GROMACS .gro file of C-alpha atoms in nm:
model
  513
    1ASP     CA    1   1.751   0.146  23.628
    2LEU     CA    2   1.774   0.005  23.992
    3VAL     CA    3   2.109  -0.201  23.934
    4LEU     CA    4   2.138  -0.384  24.258
    5ILE     CA    5   1.785  -0.560  24.251
    6LYS     CA    6   1.562  -0.729  23.992
    7ASN     CA    7   1.193  -0.701  23.974
    8THR     CA    8   1.143  -0.921  23.664
    9ASP     CA    9   1.303  -1.088  23.377
   10VAL     CA   10   0.971  -1.053  23.135
   11GLN     CA   11   1.043  -0.756  22.907
   12ALA     CA   12   0.685  -0.702  22.819
   13ALA     CA   13   0.578  -0.710  23.195
   14ARG     CA   14   0.848  -0.457  23.314
   15LEU     CA   15   0.711  -0.225  23.042
   16GLY     CA   16   0.349  -0.274  23.146
   17ASN     CA   17   0.419  -0.134  23.492
   18ILE     CA   18   0.674   0.132  23.397
   19ILE     CA   19   0.461   0.291  23.151
   20HIS     CA   20   0.146   0.274  23.353
   21ALA     CA   21   0.343   0.436  23.615
   22MET     CA   22   0.474   0.681  23.388
   23ILE     CA   23   0.115   0.819  23.284
   24MET     CA   24   0.004   0.796  23.629
   25TYR     CA   25   0.290   1.049  23.667
   26ARG     CA   26   0.178   1.254  23.369
   27ARG     CA   27  -0.177   1.269  23.520
   28LYS     CA   28  -0.049   1.424  23.823
   29LEU     CA   29   0.149   1.664  23.623
   30ASP     CA   30  -0.169   1.796  23.427
   31ARG     CA   31  -0.362   1.805  23.761
   32GLU     CA   32  -0.067   2.015  23.933
   33GLU     CA   33  -0.039   1.745  24.200
   34ILE     CA   34   0.330   1.709  24.208
   35LYS     CA   35   0.469   1.911  24.502
   36PRO     CA   36   0.781   2.139  24.380
   37VAL     CA   37   1.132   2.024  24.505
   38MET     CA   38   1.259   2.246  24.781
   39ALA     CA   39   1.610   2.389  24.776
   40LEU     CA   40   1.773   2.314  25.118
   41GLY     CA   41   1.425   2.203  25.219
   42ILE     CA   42   1.302   2.563  25.207
   43VAL     CA   43   1.269   2.745  24.879
   44PRO     CA   44   1.042   2.587  24.622
   45MET     CA   45   1.215   2.552  24.286
   46CYS     CA   46   1.072   2.641  23.954
   47SER     CA   47   0.862   2.328  23.785
   48TYR     CA   48   0.821   2.487  23.448
   49GLN     CA   49   1.068   2.240  23.284
   50MET     CA   50   0.829   1.946  23.381
   51GLU     CA   51   0.565   2.092  23.179
   52ARG     CA   52   0.751   1.959  22.845
   53MET     CA   53   0.826   1.633  22.967
   54PHE     CA   54   0.553   1.434  22.772
   55ASN     CA   55   0.399   1.479  22.427
   56THR     CA   56   0.725   1.693  22.324
   57THR     CA   57   0.949   1.669  22.019
   58ARG     CA   58   1.245   1.857  21.873
   59VAL     CA   59   1.141   1.950  21.514
   60PRO     CA   60   1.465   2.011  21.296
   61GLY     CA   61   1.477   2.314  21.106
   62LYS     CA   62   1.726   2.442  20.857
   63GLU     CA   63   1.837   2.732  21.092
   64THR     CA   64   1.690   2.672  21.416
   65ASP     CA   65   1.511   2.372  21.573
   66VAL     CA   66   1.142   2.414  21.747
   67LEU     CA   67   0.996   2.234  22.060
   68GLN     CA   68   0.666   2.110  21.946
   69HIS     CA   69   0.457   2.043  22.277
   70LEU     CA   70   0.122   1.890  22.278
   71SER     CA   71  -0.149   1.931  22.559
   72ASP     CA   72  -0.217   1.564  22.555
   73SER     CA   73  -0.157   1.252  22.366
   74ARG     CA   74  -0.304   0.915  22.404
   75HIS     CA   75  -0.045   0.679  22.262
   76VAL     CA   76   0.331   0.587  22.246
   77ALA     CA   77   0.573   0.512  21.948
   78VAL     CA   78   0.748   0.187  21.980
   79TYR     CA   79   1.052   0.056  21.785
   80HIS     CA   80   1.120  -0.320  21.785
   81LYS     CA   81   1.348  -0.497  21.515
   82GLY     CA   82   1.334  -0.235  21.236
   83ARG     CA   83   0.965  -0.184  21.269
   84PHE     CA   84   0.755   0.114  21.404
   85PHE     CA   85   0.428   0.064  21.605
   86LYS     CA   86   0.141   0.274  21.752
   87LEU     CA   87   0.026   0.158  22.060
   88TRP     CA   88  -0.272   0.313  22.247
   89LEU     CA   89  -0.259   0.389  22.609
   90TYR     CA   90  -0.625   0.412  22.677
   91GLU     CA   91  -0.938   0.234  22.592
   92GLY     CA   92  -1.204   0.498  22.563
   93SER     CA   93  -1.121   0.734  22.867
   94CYS     CA   94  -0.968   0.460  23.080
   95LEU     CA   95  -0.586   0.414  23.122
   96LEU     CA   96  -0.461   0.058  23.016
   97LYS     CA   97  -0.397  -0.139  23.335
   98PRO     CA   98  -0.025  -0.280  23.361
   99GLN     CA   99  -0.141  -0.637  23.245
  100ASP     CA  100  -0.305  -0.501  22.925
  101LEU     CA  101   0.002  -0.302  22.846
  102GLU     CA  102   0.210  -0.603  22.903
  103MET     CA  103  -0.026  -0.806  22.660
  104GLN     CA  104   0.021  -0.525  22.392
  105PHE     CA  105   0.393  -0.514  22.418
  106GLN     CA  106   0.410  -0.898  22.391
  107ARG     CA  107   0.211  -0.886  22.081
  108ILE     CA  108   0.471  -0.643  21.940
  109LEU     CA  109   0.755  -0.886  22.053
  110ASP     CA  110   0.577  -1.186  21.888
  111ASP     CA  111   0.501  -0.985  21.561
  112PRO     CA  112   0.711  -1.159  21.292
  113SER     CA  113   0.660  -0.898  20.999
  114PRO     CA  114   0.979  -0.767  20.846
  115PRO     CA  115   1.063  -0.395  20.818
  116GLN     CA  116   0.965  -0.206  20.509
  117PRO     CA  117   1.214  -0.079  20.284
  118GLY     CA  118   1.393   0.237  20.448
  119GLU     CA  119   1.226   0.166  20.792
  120GLU     CA  120   1.489  -0.024  21.000
  121LYS     CA  121   1.747   0.276  21.009
  122LEU     CA  122   1.492   0.547  20.955
  123ALA     CA  123   1.563   0.697  21.324
  124ALA     CA  124   1.925   0.760  21.216
  125LEU     CA  125   1.797   1.072  21.097
  126THR     CA  126   1.751   1.211  21.438
  127ALA     CA  127   2.107   1.128  21.508
  128GLY     CA  128   2.274   1.287  21.209
  129GLY     CA  129   2.312   1.655  21.116
  130ARG     CA  130   2.024   1.866  21.188
  131VAL     CA  131   2.007   2.076  20.839
  132GLU     CA  132   2.008   1.728  20.661
  133TRP     CA  133   1.718   1.604  20.848
  134ALA     CA  134   1.533   1.913  20.807
  135GLN     CA  135   1.575   1.892  20.421
  136ALA     CA  136   1.467   1.517  20.418
  137ARG     CA  137   1.171   1.587  20.642
  138GLN     CA  138   1.050   1.849  20.406
  139ALA     CA  139   1.127   1.663  20.097
  140PHE     CA  140   1.002   1.302  20.189
  141PHE     CA  141   0.782   1.339  20.491
  142SER     CA  142   0.545   1.639  20.401
  143SER     CA  143   0.260   1.442  20.295
  144GLY     CA  144   0.082   1.089  20.240
  145LYS     CA  145   0.152   0.778  20.456
  146ASN     CA  146   0.517   0.898  20.542
  147LYS     CA  147   0.363   1.231  20.702
  148ALA     CA  148   0.109   1.038  20.899
  149ALA     CA  149   0.359   0.792  21.027
  150LEU     CA  150   0.598   1.053  21.108
  151GLU     CA  151   0.315   1.240  21.306
  152ALA     CA  152   0.234   0.936  21.494
  153ILE     CA  153   0.591   0.933  21.631
  154GLU     CA  154   0.602   1.322  21.683
  155ARG     CA  155   0.278   1.335  21.853
  156ALA     CA  156   0.336   1.031  22.088
  157ALA     CA  157   0.362   1.084  22.469
  158PHE     CA  158   0.707   0.956  22.433
  159PHE     CA  159   0.918   0.682  22.212
  160VAL     CA  160   0.972   0.327  22.348
  161ALA     CA  161   1.267   0.114  22.218
  162LEU     CA  162   1.255  -0.263  22.253
  163ASP     CA  163   1.602  -0.393  22.236
  164GLU     CA  164   1.693  -0.753  22.160
  165GLU     CA  165   2.015  -0.728  22.368
  166SER     CA  166   2.030  -0.783  22.733
  167TYR     CA  167   2.220  -0.552  22.984
  168ARG     CA  168   2.245  -0.575  23.349
  169TYR     CA  169   2.502  -0.426  23.628
  170ASP     CA  170   2.691  -0.728  23.756
  171PRO     CA  171   2.913  -0.579  24.042
  172GLU     CA  172   3.147  -0.879  23.991
  173ASP     CA  173   3.193  -0.792  23.606
  174GLU     CA  174   3.314  -0.410  23.625
  175ALA     CA  175   3.261  -0.387  23.236
  176SER     CA  176   2.899  -0.468  23.265
  177LEU     CA  177   2.782  -0.122  23.408
  178SER     CA  178   2.987   0.063  23.106
  179LEU     CA  179   2.832  -0.135  22.848
  180TYR     CA  180   2.478  -0.092  22.996
  181GLY     CA  181   2.548   0.300  22.985
  182LYS     CA  182   2.699   0.287  22.644
  183ALA     CA  183   2.368   0.110  22.520
  184LEU     CA  184   2.177   0.381  22.668
  185LEU     CA  185   2.370   0.673  22.553
  186HIS     CA  186   2.348   0.597  22.177
  187GLY     CA  187   2.232   0.238  22.113
  188ASN     CA  188   2.311   0.128  21.758
  189CYS     CA  189   2.219   0.494  21.624
  190TYR     CA  190   1.907   0.406  21.462
  191ASN     CA  191   1.709   0.225  21.746
  192ARG     CA  192   1.641   0.540  21.947
  193TRP     CA  193   1.431   0.864  21.830
  194PHE     CA  194   1.683   1.117  21.975
  195ASP     CA  195   1.422   1.398  21.914
  196LYS     CA  196   1.171   1.282  22.144
  197SER     CA  197   1.185   1.438  22.501
  198PHE     CA  198   1.300   1.086  22.617
  199THR     CA  199   1.326   0.739  22.482
  200LEU     CA  200   1.231   0.466  22.735
  201ILE     CA  201   1.480   0.191  22.628
  202SER     CA  202   1.374  -0.166  22.745
  203PHE     CA  203   1.635  -0.461  22.718
  204LYS     CA  204   1.538  -0.829  22.661
  205ASN     CA  205   1.593  -0.918  23.037
  206GLY     CA  206   1.362  -0.637  23.156
  207GLN     CA  207   1.619  -0.408  23.238
  208LEU     CA  208   1.541  -0.042  23.165
  209GLY     CA  209   1.701   0.290  23.105
  210LEU     CA  210   1.635   0.642  22.932
  211ASN     CA  211   1.793   0.877  22.684
  212ALA     CA  212   1.651   1.214  22.731
  213GLU     CA  213   1.682   1.498  22.472
  214HIS     CA  214   1.840   1.796  22.658
  215ALA     CA  215   1.677   2.108  22.500
  216TRP     CA  216   1.362   2.085  22.683
  217ALA     CA  217   1.504   2.019  23.056
  218ASP     CA  218   1.794   1.944  23.260
  219ALA     CA  219   1.881   1.614  23.443
  220PRO     CA  220   1.688   1.664  23.764
  221ILE     CA  221   1.355   1.668  23.571
  222ILE     CA  222   1.382   1.341  23.402
  223GLY     CA  223   1.557   1.224  23.758
  224HIS     CA  224   1.224   1.317  23.937
  225LEU     CA  225   1.014   1.121  23.681
  226TRP     CA  226   1.230   0.821  23.714
  227GLU     CA  227   1.216   0.814  24.085
  228PHE     CA  228   0.852   0.816  24.089
  229VAL     CA  229   0.836   0.528  23.821
  230LEU     CA  230   1.084   0.293  23.983
  231GLY     CA  231   0.944   0.338  24.325
  232THR     CA  232   0.571   0.282  24.195
  233ASP     CA  233   0.707  -0.029  23.999
  234SER     CA  234   0.863  -0.180  24.306
  235PHE     CA  235   0.659  -0.069  24.593
  236HIS     CA  236   0.291  -0.014  24.454
  237LEU     CA  237   0.236  -0.234  24.125
  238GLY     CA  238   0.445  -0.530  24.200
  239TYR     CA  239   0.460  -0.879  23.984
  240THR     CA  240   0.338  -1.226  24.002
  241GLU     CA  241   0.560  -1.518  24.129
  242THR     CA  242   0.622  -1.571  23.736
  243GLY     CA  243   0.718  -1.220  23.687
  244HIS     CA  244   0.424  -1.102  23.491
  245CYS     CA  245   0.178  -0.815  23.574
  246LEU     CA  246  -0.098  -0.862  23.834
  247GLY     CA  247  -0.441  -0.931  23.698
  248LYS     CA  248  -0.587  -1.068  23.391
  249PRO     CA  249  -0.572  -0.865  23.033
  250ASN     CA  250  -0.863  -0.800  22.833
  251PRO     CA  251  -0.774  -0.993  22.510
  252ALA     CA  252  -1.048  -0.791  22.311
  253LEU     CA  253  -0.828  -0.493  22.283
  254PRO     CA  254  -0.718  -0.439  21.933
  255PRO     CA  255  -0.347  -0.482  21.868
  256PRO     CA  256  -0.091  -0.217  21.837
  257THR     CA  257  -0.074  -0.110  21.459
  258ARG     CA  258   0.233  -0.104  21.231
  259LEU     CA  259   0.304   0.231  21.109
  260GLN     CA  260   0.334   0.265  20.718
  261TRP     CA  261   0.597   0.418  20.503
  262ASP     CA  262   0.700   0.465  20.163
  263ILE     CA  263   1.065   0.560  20.173
  264PRO     CA  264   1.211   0.621  19.825
  265LYS     CA  265   1.574   0.539  19.737
  266GLN     CA  266   1.684   0.906  19.770
  267CYS     CA  267   1.569   0.917  20.124
  268GLN     CA  268   1.722   0.580  20.190
  269ALA     CA  269   2.061   0.718  20.089
  270VAL     CA  270   2.015   1.039  20.344
  271ILE     CA  271   1.925   0.789  20.604
  272GLU     CA  272   2.240   0.608  20.544
  273SER     CA  273   2.457   0.899  20.555
  274SER     CA  274   2.312   1.034  20.853
  275TYR     CA  275   2.360   0.659  21.030
  276GLN     CA  276   2.724   0.675  20.925
  277VAL     CA  277   2.786   1.017  21.067
  278ALA     CA  278   2.604   0.923  21.392
  279LYS     CA  279   2.818   0.580  21.382
  280ALA     CA  280   3.141   0.752  21.369
  281LEU     CA  281   3.052   0.960  21.652
  282ALA     CA  282   2.916   0.698  21.886
  283ASP     CA  283   3.240   0.461  21.801
  284ASP     CA  284   3.471   0.747  21.911
  285VAL     CA  285   3.311   0.780  22.250
  286GLU     CA  286   3.504   0.571  22.553
  287LEU     CA  287   3.229   0.537  22.837
  288TYR     CA  288   3.385   0.403  23.167
  289CYS     CA  289   3.107   0.369  23.461
  290PHE     CA  290   3.191   0.233  23.813
  291GLN     CA  291   3.086   0.210  24.156
  292PHE     CA  292   3.304   0.347  24.406
  293LEU     CA  293   3.247   0.129  24.699
  294PRO     CA  294   3.496   0.238  24.987
  295PHE     CA  295   3.268   0.506  25.104
  296GLY     CA  296   3.011   0.773  25.025
  297LYS     CA  297   2.850   1.075  25.177
  298GLY     CA  298   2.852   0.936  25.513
  299LEU     CA  299   3.227   0.927  25.553
  300ILE     CA  300   3.269   1.262  25.369
  301LYS     CA  301   3.051   1.438  25.631
  302LYS     CA  302   3.270   1.331  25.886
  303CYS     CA  303   3.553   1.533  25.693
  304ARG     CA  304   3.325   1.841  25.777
  305THR     CA  305   3.277   1.940  25.410
  306SER     CA  306   3.000   1.911  25.157
  307PRO     CA  307   2.997   1.592  24.946
  308ASP     CA  308   2.996   1.773  24.609
  309ALA     CA  309   3.302   1.991  24.707
  310PHE     CA  310   3.489   1.662  24.819
  311VAL     CA  311   3.424   1.506  24.486
  312GLN     CA  312   3.508   1.825  24.287
  313ILE     CA  313   3.841   1.843  24.445
  314ALA     CA  314   3.903   1.487  24.395
  315LEU     CA  315   3.835   1.570  24.040
  316GLN     CA  316   4.097   1.842  24.024
  317LEU     CA  317   4.352   1.607  24.202
  318ALA     CA  318   4.276   1.335  23.939
  319HIS     CA  319   4.306   1.555  23.644
  320PHE     CA  320   4.630   1.699  23.748
  321ARG     CA  321   4.766   1.343  23.788
  322ASP     CA  322   4.617   1.248  23.449
  323ARG     CA  323   4.726   1.528  23.236
  324GLY     CA  324   5.000   1.695  23.438
  325LYS     CA  325   4.806   2.020  23.417
  326PHE     CA  326   4.486   2.209  23.524
  327CYS     CA  327   4.204   2.307  23.269
  328LEU     CA  328   3.902   2.499  23.284
  329THR     CA  329   3.618   2.307  23.464
  330TYR     CA  330   3.249   2.342  23.426
  331GLU     CA  331   3.017   2.225  23.688
  332ALA     CA  332   2.641   2.272  23.630
  333SER     CA  333   2.444   2.407  23.905
  334MET     CA  334   2.067   2.474  23.906
  335THR     CA  335   1.916   2.809  23.877
  336ARG     CA  336   1.540   2.681  23.938
  337MET     CA  337   1.496   2.914  24.244
  338PHE     CA  338   1.432   3.177  23.948
  339ARG     CA  339   1.113   3.137  23.722
  340GLU     CA  340   1.201   2.925  23.404
  341GLY     CA  341   1.573   2.906  23.545
  342ARG     CA  342   1.791   2.631  23.398
  343THR     CA  343   2.170   2.620  23.480
  344GLU     CA  344   2.462   2.828  23.580
  345THR     CA  345   2.842   2.742  23.560
  346VAL     CA  346   3.042   2.684  23.865
  347ARG     CA  347   3.408   2.713  23.765
  348SER     CA  348   3.576   2.457  23.974
  349CYS     CA  349   3.921   2.489  23.907
  350THR     CA  350   4.021   2.780  24.145
  351SER     CA  351   4.344   2.923  24.280
  352GLU     CA  352   4.247   2.755  24.613
  353SER     CA  353   4.192   2.399  24.454
  354THR     CA  354   4.497   2.421  24.251
  355ALA     CA  355   4.702   2.508  24.570
  356PHE     CA  356   4.587   2.227  24.735
  357VAL     CA  357   4.653   1.976  24.434
  358GLN     CA  358   5.006   2.116  24.400
  359ALA     CA  359   5.079   2.073  24.760
  360MET     CA  360   4.943   1.723  24.754
  361VAL     CA  361   5.153   1.638  24.444
  362GLU     CA  362   5.464   1.783  24.607
  363LYS     CA  363   5.433   1.525  24.886
  364SER     CA  364   5.641   1.731  25.127
  365HIS     CA  365   5.372   1.903  25.341
  366ALA     CA  366   5.223   1.792  25.664
  367LYS     CA  367   4.882   1.666  25.688
  368ALA     CA  368   4.751   1.954  25.916
  369ASP     CA  369   4.858   2.189  25.633
  370LEU     CA  370   4.708   1.986  25.370
  371ARG     CA  371   4.392   1.970  25.561
  372ASP     CA  372   4.413   2.349  25.586
  373LEU     CA  373   4.455   2.396  25.218
  374PHE     CA  374   4.178   2.144  25.149
  375GLN     CA  375   3.925   2.313  25.380
  376LYS     CA  376   4.009   2.679  25.196
  377ALA     CA  377   3.927   2.513  24.859
  378ALA     CA  378   3.638   2.330  24.985
  379LYS     CA  379   3.493   2.643  25.131
  380LYS     CA  380   3.548   2.850  24.818
  381HIS     CA  381   3.369   2.572  24.600
  382GLN     CA  382   3.064   2.598  24.847
  383ASN     CA  383   3.070   2.965  24.822
  384MET     CA  384   3.067   2.975  24.432
  385TYR     CA  385   2.810   2.708  24.412
  386ARG     CA  386   2.587   2.916  24.642
  387LEU     CA  387   2.649   3.229  24.425
  388ALA     CA  388   2.571   3.035  24.117
  389MET     CA  389   2.232   2.902  24.242
  390THR     CA  390   2.134   3.231  24.354
  391GLY     CA  391   2.168   3.433  24.031
  392ALA     CA  392   2.542   3.560  24.113
  393GLY     CA  393   2.718   3.353  23.868
  394ILE     CA  394   2.952   3.464  23.592
  395ASP     CA  395   2.902   3.261  23.280
  396ARG     CA  396   2.544   3.332  23.184
  397HIS     CA  397   2.588   3.708  23.253
  398LEU     CA  398   2.886   3.693  23.003
  399PHE     CA  399   2.662   3.506  22.752
  400CYS     CA  400   2.395   3.758  22.758
  401LEU     CA  401   2.665   4.030  22.709
  402TYR     CA  402   2.788   3.844  22.416
  403LEU     CA  403   2.439   3.829  22.275
  404VAL     CA  404   2.388   4.195  22.310
  405SER     CA  405   2.717   4.266  22.162
  406LYS     CA  406   2.623   4.050  21.839
  407TYR     CA  407   2.293   4.245  21.831
  408LEU     CA  408   2.459   4.577  21.832
  409GLY     CA  409   2.737   4.462  21.612
  410VAL     CA  410   3.013   4.531  21.858
  411SER     CA  411   3.301   4.326  21.863
  412SER     CA  412   3.460   4.226  22.203
  413PRO     CA  413   3.784   4.045  22.197
  414PHE     CA  414   3.740   3.974  22.567
  415LEU     CA  415   3.414   3.789  22.540
  416ALA     CA  416   3.526   3.605  22.187
  417GLU     CA  417   3.816   3.473  22.383
  418VAL     CA  418   3.623   3.364  22.718
  419LEU     CA  419   3.336   3.187  22.518
  420SER     CA  420   3.561   2.996  22.297
  421GLU     CA  421   3.787   2.849  22.579
  422PRO     CA  422   3.698   2.459  22.583
  423TRP     CA  423   3.592   2.303  22.872
  424ARG     CA  424   3.815   2.001  22.890
  425LEU     CA  425   3.665   1.878  23.211
  426SER     CA  426   3.275   1.911  23.222
  427THR     CA  427   3.113   1.761  23.517
  428SER     CA  428   2.762   1.737  23.687
  429GLN     CA  429   2.638   1.568  24.004
  430ILE     CA  430   2.325   1.365  23.957
  431PRO     CA  431   2.062   1.435  24.205
  432GLN     CA  432   1.869   1.162  24.396
  433SER     CA  433   1.600   1.134  24.654
  434GLN     CA  434   1.419   1.430  24.521
  435ILE     CA  435   1.075   1.237  24.625
  436ARG     CA  436   1.054   0.996  24.890
  437MET     CA  437   0.890   0.678  24.767
  438PHE     CA  438   1.036   0.441  25.008
  439ASP     CA  439   1.292   0.450  25.334
  440PRO     CA  440   1.629   0.421  25.176
  441GLU     CA  441   1.752   0.276  25.513
  442GLN     CA  442   1.527  -0.017  25.504
  443HIS     CA  443   1.581  -0.063  25.124
  444PRO     CA  444   1.929   0.032  25.079
  445ASN     CA  445   1.980  -0.161  24.778
  446HIS     CA  446   1.728   0.026  24.581
  447LEU     CA  447   2.001   0.236  24.419
  448GLY     CA  448   2.008   0.374  24.066
  449ALA     CA  449   2.336   0.428  23.897
  450GLY     CA  450   2.258   0.789  23.772
  451GLY     CA  451   2.349   0.862  23.409
  452GLY     CA  452   2.600   1.032  23.187
  453PHE     CA  453   2.693   1.242  22.887
  454GLY     CA  454   2.982   1.263  22.635
  455PRO     CA  455   3.279   1.497  22.644
  456VAL     CA  456   3.233   1.840  22.553
  457ALA     CA  457   3.603   1.879  22.425
  458ASP     CA  458   3.761   1.661  22.165
  459ASP     CA  459   4.055   1.627  22.403
  460GLY     CA  460   3.837   1.640  22.740
  461TYR     CA  461   3.647   1.436  22.973
  462GLY     CA  462   3.275   1.417  23.045
  463VAL     CA  463   3.204   1.333  23.418
  464SER     CA  464   2.905   1.265  23.597
  465TYR     CA  465   2.852   1.130  23.948
  466MET     CA  466   2.578   1.024  24.183
  467ILE     CA  467   2.667   1.027  24.558
  468ALA     CA  468   2.439   0.736  24.605
  469GLY     CA  469   2.334   0.702  24.969
  470GLU     CA  470   2.573   0.701  25.276
  471ASN     CA  471   2.810   0.434  25.125
  472THR     CA  472   2.864   0.444  24.759
  473ILE     CA  473   2.938   0.688  24.466
  474PHE     CA  474   2.856   0.616  24.104
  475PHE     CA  475   3.072   0.751  23.832
  476HIS     CA  476   3.015   0.795  23.444
  477ILE     CA  477   3.346   0.904  23.270
  478SER     CA  478   3.364   0.979  22.893
  479SER     CA  479   3.632   1.056  22.653
  480LYS     CA  480   3.701   1.013  22.280
  481PHE     CA  481   3.917   0.728  22.140
  482SER     CA  482   4.034   0.981  21.884
  483SER     CA  483   4.228   1.176  22.136
  484SER     CA  484   4.562   1.052  22.228
  485GLU     CA  485   4.560   1.251  22.535
  486THR     CA  486   4.266   1.107  22.723
  487ASN     CA  487   4.163   0.774  22.847
  488ALA     CA  488   3.848   0.744  23.051
  489GLN     CA  489   3.939   0.438  23.244
  490ARG     CA  490   4.272   0.566  23.323
  491PHE     CA  491   4.098   0.868  23.460
  492GLY     CA  492   3.855   0.655  23.658
  493ASN     CA  493   4.151   0.501  23.827
  494HIS     CA  494   4.285   0.841  23.914
  495ILE     CA  495   3.960   0.957  24.042
  496ARG     CA  496   3.956   0.651  24.293
  497GLN     CA  497   4.294   0.717  24.418
  498ALA     CA  498   4.236   1.061  24.481
  499LEU     CA  499   3.907   1.003  24.705
  500LEU     CA  500   4.115   0.743  24.901
  501ASP     CA  501   4.389   1.007  24.934
  502LEU     CA  502   4.165   1.269  25.038
  503ALA     CA  503   4.000   1.033  25.302
  504ASP     CA  504   4.330   0.957  25.436
  505LEU     CA  505   4.406   1.309  25.513
  506PHE     CA  506   4.141   1.308  25.755
  507GLN     CA  507   4.227   0.949  25.870
  508VAL     CA  508   3.877   0.829  25.880
  509PRO     CA  509   3.823   0.477  25.845
  510LYS     CA  510   3.657   0.321  25.536
  511THR     CA  511   3.544  -0.020  25.412
  512ASP     CA  512   3.764  -0.211  25.140
  513SER     CA  513   3.671  -0.174  24.784
   0.00000   0.00000   0.00000
């Protein structure tokens, strides 16, 4: 969500505007009215991933999952206090107005009915083992009311979770952003439907967030939707002085309907088992989110380097200070200049970056020499990123060779070793300003904090960052409590110091944090 401004504290009203904007976006998608994102402002990138944004579910299978995409869906599935609801988005052929959607969500919030047996933790099935979920789906959800209720969820445009807690970023309370992020990452393990293309999460105080399933698309796709929705909410729809949606609702609309379940004891045991598996995973994730205030891309550009290369080299320096060694580093790059392209890997830990880091740690080199080493590392990184984007990367090529070797039954010790090496530092830059909904210079506080993900390796870090405008960077750092070698907050402090040390190399003045 926009973390530095507040539109309304009314949970139902915020959902009214946001969901109306989401369906407006879906209508633009269906009519092919959304312009492609341009790489470097010149080359249009493939928009294929957007097609599966709505009306999409990941269906579990015993051997492989399947993405089920429908051409249309006229309702959303809603979870609140352990109950599932079906909420229609249309009256006849007309999309419900924000004030009507607000009324419908308020009806759900006011509904006092208790959960049915087994209903409260049902969504934990989507958070546990896939084979167990596939077996339970076949055994308990293949007929009758359970099949009908499950279809209402899986055939929904998307899933909406109404949380009873409140989260908001308070710049005076650093822990607030991490708590906000952790709630969005996994919630309580049964109040998100992790198989839907995305879950819209609404907190009691009107703040929002998304939890996206990764198989159907990459982060920039959901980011594009979110930019449109937040911009429409703030600058086109608006609220009354009391925080409600504009206009009067139609009280004659039939209320949302409760989904009906008949969940036997054996199924409840599977649900509880999946919940315990998911809870153990979630409890092990340490997430540390922070806003880096001293500078953003404005100062970095004065150092005559790309902001991404600057941050990636800072991550290498921070990791060496944190662990005393280098590690295999993954940075995701887009390959959407090609049809149906997804990602390629930029291996950010290069001989040039390690040479610079070692020189920094030795503390015996002149600043001019360090700047020279830094520029060599940055130039190498920028070139590798360019190669990855233009189809000249390494890792997808190796992966395809691995698939061919499996198909032919040919063993390759080289491929087996390369593809089994753990990525102890998995990183990604979060895109922003993909569409221009407002002037960021006139509205500098309309900033989102980006998003994050868990660590890929048990003893590694997951780092996502958003260079949010000219003067700030948001970081999301994850690790596992079960690893004695990692600590997300410690690593975050090393990142802070590394960024400041790089800026000092170029003697560019910066603001105090």
